[in-house]
JSON list of C-alpha atoms in Angstrom, two decimals:
[
{"chain": "A", "resi": 172, "resn": "MET", "atom": "CA", "xyz": [0.00, 0.00, 0.00]},
{"chain": "A", "resi": 173, "resn": "ALA", "atom": "CA", "xyz": [1.34, 3.42, -0.94]},
{"chain": "A", "resi": 174, "resn": "THR", "atom": "CA", "xyz": [1.78, 6.21, 1.56]},
{"chain": "A", "resi": 175, "resn": "ARG", "atom": "CA", "xyz": [1.91, 9.90, 0.81]},
{"chain": "A", "resi": 176, "resn": "LYS", "atom": "CA", "xyz": [5.64, 9.84, 1.56]},
{"chain": "A", "resi": 177, "resn": "ASP", "atom": "CA", "xyz": [6.19, 7.08, -1.04]},
{"chain": "A", "resi": 178, "resn": "ALA", "atom": "CA", "xyz": [4.24, 9.03, -3.63]},
{"chain": "A", "resi": 179, "resn": "LEU", "atom": "CA", "xyz": [6.01, 12.32, -2.95]},
{"chain": "A", "resi": 180, "resn": "GLU", "atom": "CA", "xyz": [9.41, 10.73, -3.45]},
{"chain": "A", "resi": 181, "resn": "GLU", "atom": "CA", "xyz": [8.39, 9.28, -6.82]},
{"chain": "A", "resi": 182, "resn": "LEU", "atom": "CA", "xyz": [6.48, 12.37, -7.95]},
{"chain": "A", "resi": 183, "resn": "THR", "atom": "CA", "xyz": [9.45, 14.62, -7.16]},
{"chain": "A", "resi": 184, "resn": "ARG", "atom": "CA", "xyz": [11.56, 12.56, -9.54]},
{"chain": "A", "resi": 185, "resn": "LEU", "atom": "CA", "xyz": [8.82, 12.43, -12.19]},
{"chain": "A", "resi": 186, "resn": "ALA", "atom": "CA", "xyz": [8.20, 16.18, -11.91]},
{"chain": "A", "resi": 187, "resn": "GLU", "atom": "CA", "xyz": [11.74, 16.80, -13.13]},
{"chain": "A", "resi": 188, "resn": "GLU", "atom": "CA", "xyz": [11.29, 14.48, -16.12]},
{"chain": "A", "resi": 189, "resn": "CYS", "atom": "CA", "xyz": [7.68, 15.02, -17.19]},
{"chain": "A", "resi": 190, "resn": "PRO", "atom": "CA", "xyz": [5.78, 17.56, -15.07]},
{"chain": "A", "resi": 191, "resn": "GLU", "atom": "CA", "xyz": [2.90, 18.05, -17.51]},
{"chain": "A", "resi": 192, "resn": "ARG", "atom": "CA", "xyz": [1.99, 14.40, -18.01]},
{"chain": "A", "resi": 193, "resn": "ARG", "atom": "CA", "xyz": [-1.50, 13.58, -16.85]},
{"chain": "A", "resi": 194, "resn": "ILE", "atom": "CA", "xyz": [-2.24, 11.03, -14.13]},
{"chain": "A", "resi": 195, "resn": "VAL", "atom": "CA", "xyz": [-4.42, 7.94, -14.72]},
{"chain": "A", "resi": 196, "resn": "CYS", "atom": "CA", "xyz": [-5.41, 4.95, -12.65]},
{"chain": "A", "resi": 197, "resn": "LEU", "atom": "CA", "xyz": [-5.61, 1.63, -14.45]},
{"chain": "A", "resi": 198, "resn": "ASP", "atom": "CA", "xyz": [-8.62, -0.14, -13.00]},
{"chain": "A", "resi": 199, "resn": "ASP", "atom": "CA", "xyz": [-9.09, -3.89, -12.68]},
{"chain": "A", "resi": 200, "resn": "ASP", "atom": "CA", "xyz": [-9.47, -4.45, -16.42]},
{"chain": "A", "resi": 201, "resn": "ASP", "atom": "CA", "xyz": [-6.73, -1.92, -17.35]},
{"chain": "A", "resi": 202, "resn": "THR", "atom": "CA", "xyz": [-9.21, 0.79, -18.36]},
{"chain": "A", "resi": 203, "resn": "PRO", "atom": "CA", "xyz": [-7.53, 4.17, -17.79]},
{"chain": "A", "resi": 204, "resn": "VAL", "atom": "CA", "xyz": [-9.39, 6.44, -15.39]},
{"chain": "A", "resi": 205, "resn": "PHE", "atom": "CA", "xyz": [-8.15, 10.03, -15.36]},
{"chain": "A", "resi": 206, "resn": "ILE", "atom": "CA", "xyz": [-7.84, 11.72, -11.96]},
{"chain": "A", "resi": 207, "resn": "ASN", "atom": "CA", "xyz": [-8.86, 15.32, -11.33]},
{"chain": "A", "resi": 208, "resn": "ASN", "atom": "CA", "xyz": [-9.11, 15.91, -7.61]},
{"chain": "A", "resi": 209, "resn": "VAL", "atom": "CA", "xyz": [-7.48, 15.08, -4.29]},
{"chain": "A", "resi": 210, "resn": "GLU", "atom": "CA", "xyz": [-9.56, 14.91, -1.11]},
{"chain": "A", "resi": 211, "resn": "VAL", "atom": "CA", "xyz": [-8.14, 14.72, 2.39]},
{"chain": "A", "resi": 212, "resn": "ASP", "atom": "CA", "xyz": [-9.86, 12.45, 4.89]},
{"chain": "A", "resi": 213, "resn": "ASP", "atom": "CA", "xyz": [-8.37, 13.10, 8.29]},
{"chain": "A", "resi": 214, "resn": "GLU", "atom": "CA", "xyz": [-11.39, 12.20, 10.44]},
{"chain": "A", "resi": 215, "resn": "ASP", "atom": "CA", "xyz": [-9.47, 9.25, 11.80]},
{"chain": "A", "resi": 216, "resn": "GLU", "atom": "CA", "xyz": [-6.28, 11.00, 12.85]},
{"chain": "A", "resi": 217, "resn": "ASP", "atom": "CA", "xyz": [-4.53, 7.68, 13.40]},
{"chain": "A", "resi": 218, "resn": "GLU", "atom": "CA", "xyz": [-4.74, 6.89, 9.68]},
{"chain": "A", "resi": 219, "resn": "PRO", "atom": "CA", "xyz": [-5.28, 10.05, 7.62]},
{"chain": "A", "resi": 220, "resn": "CYS", "atom": "CA", "xyz": [-5.79, 9.53, 3.89]},
{"chain": "A", "resi": 221, "resn": "TYR", "atom": "CA", "xyz": [-5.35, 11.43, 0.66]},
{"chain": "A", "resi": 222, "resn": "ILE", "atom": "CA", "xyz": [-7.91, 10.18, -1.85]},
{"chain": "A", "resi": 223, "resn": "LEU", "atom": "CA", "xyz": [-7.38, 10.66, -5.60]},
{"chain": "A", "resi": 224, "resn": "VAL", "atom": "CA", "xyz": [-10.79, 11.07, -7.26]},
{"chain": "A", "resi": 225, "resn": "ARG", "atom": "CA", "xyz": [-11.78, 10.24, -10.83]},
{"chain": "A", "resi": 226, "resn": "ASP", "atom": "CA", "xyz": [-12.25, 12.99, -13.41]},
{"chain": "A", "resi": 227, "resn": "GLU", "atom": "CA", "xyz": [-15.97, 12.97, -14.20]},
{"chain": "A", "resi": 228, "resn": "ASP", "atom": "CA", "xyz": [-15.94, 16.14, -16.31]},
{"chain": "A", "resi": 229, "resn": "GLU", "atom": "CA", "xyz": [-13.19, 14.99, -18.69]},
{"chain": "A", "resi": 230, "resn": "LYS", "atom": "CA", "xyz": [-11.11, 18.05, -17.80]},
{"chain": "A", "resi": 231, "resn": "ARG", "atom": "CA", "xyz": [-7.98, 15.92, -17.41]},
{"chain": "A", "resi": 232, "resn": "GLU", "atom": "CA", "xyz": [-6.24, 18.65, -15.43]},
{"chain": "A", "resi": 233, "resn": "MET", "atom": "CA", "xyz": [-4.34, 16.51, -12.92]},
{"chain": "A", "resi": 234, "resn": "THR", "atom": "CA", "xyz": [-0.70, 16.45, -13.97]},
{"chain": "A", "resi": 235, "resn": "VAL", "atom": "CA", "xyz": [2.36, 15.11, -12.20]},
{"chain": "A", "resi": 236, "resn": "ALA", "atom": "CA", "xyz": [3.33, 18.62, -11.07]},
{"chain": "A", "resi": 237, "resn": "ARG", "atom": "CA", "xyz": [-0.18, 19.44, -9.84]},
{"chain": "A", "resi": 238, "resn": "LEU", "atom": "CA", "xyz": [-0.47, 16.18, -7.90]},
{"chain": "A", "resi": 239, "resn": "LEU", "atom": "CA", "xyz": [2.90, 16.83, -6.31]},
{"chain": "A", "resi": 240, "resn": "ASP", "atom": "CA", "xyz": [1.63, 20.26, -5.20]},
{"chain": "A", "resi": 241, "resn": "CYS", "atom": "CA", "xyz": [-1.60, 18.80, -3.80]},
{"chain": "A", "resi": 242, "resn": "LEU", "atom": "CA", "xyz": [0.19, 16.14, -1.78]},
{"chain": "A", "resi": 243, "resn": "SER", "atom": "CA", "xyz": [2.90, 18.44, -0.46]},
{"chain": "A", "resi": 244, "resn": "GLU", "atom": "CA", "xyz": [0.73, 21.32, 0.76]},
{"chain": "A", "resi": 245, "resn": "GLU", "atom": "CA", "xyz": [1.59, 22.25, 4.32]},
{"chain": "A", "resi": 246, "resn": "ASP", "atom": "CA", "xyz": [-1.21, 21.87, 6.85]},
{"chain": "A", "resi": 247, "resn": "GLU", "atom": "CA", "xyz": [-0.56, 22.91, 10.43]},
{"chain": "A", "resi": 248, "resn": "ASP", "atom": "CA", "xyz": [-3.16, 20.37, 11.65]},
{"chain": "A", "resi": 249, "resn": "ASP", "atom": "CA", "xyz": [-1.59, 17.47, 9.74]},
{"chain": "A", "resi": 250, "resn": "PRO", "atom": "CA", "xyz": [-1.40, 14.56, 12.22]},
{"chain": "A", "resi": 251, "resn": "ASP", "atom": "CA", "xyz": [1.42, 13.01, 10.16]},
{"chain": "A", "resi": 252, "resn": "PRO", "atom": "CA", "xyz": [3.53, 15.78, 8.58]},
{"chain": "A", "resi": 253, "resn": "ASP", "atom": "CA", "xyz": [6.15, 13.32, 7.31]},
{"chain": "A", "resi": 254, "resn": "GLY", "atom": "CA", "xyz": [3.50, 11.27, 5.52]},
{"chain": "A", "resi": 255, "resn": "GLU", "atom": "CA", "xyz": [4.81, 7.96, 6.83]},
{"chain": "A", "resi": 256, "resn": "GLU", "atom": "CA", "xyz": [1.38, 6.71, 7.90]},
{"chain": "A", "resi": 257, "resn": "THR", "atom": "CA", "xyz": [-0.71, 8.89, 5.60]},
{"chain": "A", "resi": 258, "resn": "TYR", "atom": "CA", "xyz": [-2.17, 6.56, 3.02]},
{"chain": "A", "resi": 259, "resn": "LEU", "atom": "CA", "xyz": [-2.76, 7.35, -0.62]},
{"chain": "A", "resi": 260, "resn": "LEU", "atom": "CA", "xyz": [-6.03, 5.93, -1.94]},
{"chain": "A", "resi": 261, "resn": "VAL", "atom": "CA", "xyz": [-8.15, 6.18, -5.08]},
{"chain": "A", "resi": 262, "resn": "ARG", "atom": "CA", "xyz": [-11.93, 6.42, -5.64]},
{"chain": "A", "resi": 263, "resn": "LEU", "atom": "CA", "xyz": [-12.99, 5.35, -9.11]},
{"chain": "A", "resi": 264, "resn": "ASP", "atom": "CA", "xyz": [-16.75, 5.92, -8.91]},
{"chain": "A", "resi": 265, "resn": "ASP", "atom": "CA", "xyz": [-19.38, 7.93, -7.04]},
{"chain": "A", "resi": 266, "resn": "ASP", "atom": "CA", "xyz": [-19.76, 5.43, -4.21]},
{"chain": "A", "resi": 267, "resn": "LEU", "atom": "CA", "xyz": [-17.93, 7.07, -1.32]},
{"chain": "A", "resi": 268, "resn": "ASN", "atom": "CA", "xyz": [-17.38, 3.67, 0.28]},
{"chain": "A", "resi": 269, "resn": "ASP", "atom": "CA", "xyz": [-15.74, 2.24, -2.84]},
{"chain": "A", "resi": 270, "resn": "THR", "atom": "CA", "xyz": [-12.23, 3.45, -2.13]},
{"chain": "A", "resi": 271, "resn": "LYS", "atom": "CA", "xyz": [-9.20, 1.34, -2.94]},
{"chain": "A", "resi": 272, "resn": "ASP", "atom": "CA", "xyz": [-5.63, 1.48, -1.89]},
{"chain": "A", "resi": 273, "resn": "ILE", "atom": "CA", "xyz": [-2.99, 2.29, -4.48]},
{"chain": "A", "resi": 274, "resn": "TYR", "atom": "CA", "xyz": [-1.09, -0.79, -5.46]},
{"chain": "A", "resi": 275, "resn": "CYS", "atom": "CA", "xyz": [2.62, -0.52, -4.98]},
{"chain": "A", "resi": 276, "resn": "GLU", "atom": "CA", "xyz": [5.23, -3.14, -5.59]},
{"chain": "A", "resi": 277, "resn": "LYS", "atom": "CA", "xyz": [8.43, -2.30, -3.77]},
{"chain": "A", "resi": 278, "resn": "ASP", "atom": "CA", "xyz": [9.03, 1.40, -4.48]},
{"chain": "A", "resi": 279, "resn": "ASP", "atom": "CA", "xyz": [7.23, 1.61, -7.82]},
{"chain": "A", "resi": 280, "resn": "ILE", "atom": "CA", "xyz": [3.86, 3.30, -7.59]},
{"chain": "A", "resi": 281, "resn": "PHE", "atom": "CA", "xyz": [3.86, 5.24, -10.86]},
{"chain": "A", "resi": 282, "resn": "PHE", "atom": "CA", "xyz": [4.92, 4.15, -14.33]},
{"chain": "A", "resi": 283, "resn": "GLU", "atom": "CA", "xyz": [4.80, 5.45, -17.90]},
{"chain": "A", "resi": 284, "resn": "HIS", "atom": "CA", "xyz": [1.80, 4.41, -19.95]},
{"chain": "A", "resi": 285, "resn": "THR", "atom": "CA", "xyz": [0.09, 5.44, -23.19]},
{"chain": "A", "resi": 286, "resn": "VAL", "atom": "CA", "xyz": [-3.60, 6.26, -23.57]},
{"chain": "A", "resi": 287, "resn": "GLY", "atom": "CA", "xyz": [-4.42, 6.68, -27.25]},
{"chain": "A", "resi": 288, "resn": "ASP", "atom": "CA", "xyz": [-1.57, 8.92, -28.48]},
{"chain": "A", "resi": 289, "resn": "GLU", "atom": "CA", "xyz": [-0.96, 10.53, -25.09]},
{"chain": "A", "resi": 290, "resn": "LYS", "atom": "CA", "xyz": [1.89, 9.53, -22.82]},
{"chain": "A", "resi": 291, "resn": "VAL", "atom": "CA", "xyz": [0.68, 9.58, -19.23]},
{"chain": "A", "resi": 292, "resn": "ILE", "atom": "CA", "xyz": [1.83, 8.52, -15.79]},
{"chain": "A", "resi": 293, "resn": "ALA", "atom": "CA", "xyz": [-0.25, 5.63, -14.46]},
{"chain": "A", "resi": 294, "resn": "PHE", "atom": "CA", "xyz": [-0.77, 3.70, -11.25]},
{"chain": "A", "resi": 295, "resn": "ARG", "atom": "CA", "xyz": [-2.90, 0.68, -10.38]},
{"chain": "A", "resi": 296, "resn": "SER", "atom": "CA", "xyz": [-5.64, 0.32, -7.84]},
{"chain": "A", "resi": 297, "resn": "GLY", "atom": "CA", "xyz": [-5.20, -2.35, -5.22]},
{"chain": "A", "resi": 298, "resn": "ASP", "atom": "CA", "xyz": [-7.57, -3.83, -2.67]},
{"chain": "A", "resi": 299, "resn": "ASP", "atom": "CA", "xyz": [-10.76, -2.31, -1.35]},
{"chain": "A", "resi": 300, "resn": "TRP", "atom": "CA", "xyz": [-9.93, -0.03, 1.54]},
{"chain": "A", "resi": 301, "resn": "TYR", "atom": "CA", "xyz": [-13.32, 0.04, 3.25]},
{"chain": "A", "resi": 302, "resn": "SER", "atom": "CA", "xyz": [-13.51, -1.78, 6.54]},
{"chain": "A", "resi": 303, "resn": "ASP", "atom": "CA", "xyz": [-15.21, -1.23, 9.88]},
{"chain": "A", "resi": 304, "resn": "ASP", "atom": "CA", "xyz": [-11.78, -0.97, 11.50]},
{"chain": "A", "resi": 305, "resn": "ILE", "atom": "CA", "xyz": [-10.83, 2.10, 9.50]},
{"chain": "A", "resi": 306, "resn": "TRP", "atom": "CA", "xyz": [-14.01, 4.10, 8.84]}
]
């Protein structure tokens, strides 16, 4: 499971190479889902989450550089300023309970991918996050 700290390290490197590439999540059948928003869920201060939300308006505005900015914003109330236990999740539809973790194998969360003619940065969704223990 990816943490915000993991993502920031990779995004910092990617921002130097390709800051304007858009971000997509490859869902279970490898369909690319563009991301356009980041929500912060810090109700449970023991396990705060940043949730990447699908782009329903087809604006496709979320780039590597913009995501890096969203995840690195300073918040004086942040219960985990280093991001070590702040999880990075993704929501691919309107169901607020259908949130998944972001699959990460070793240190690779993001990878280059092509959607049509466009080169993008992609990541994969992992397991369902919802459980009575967390929410």
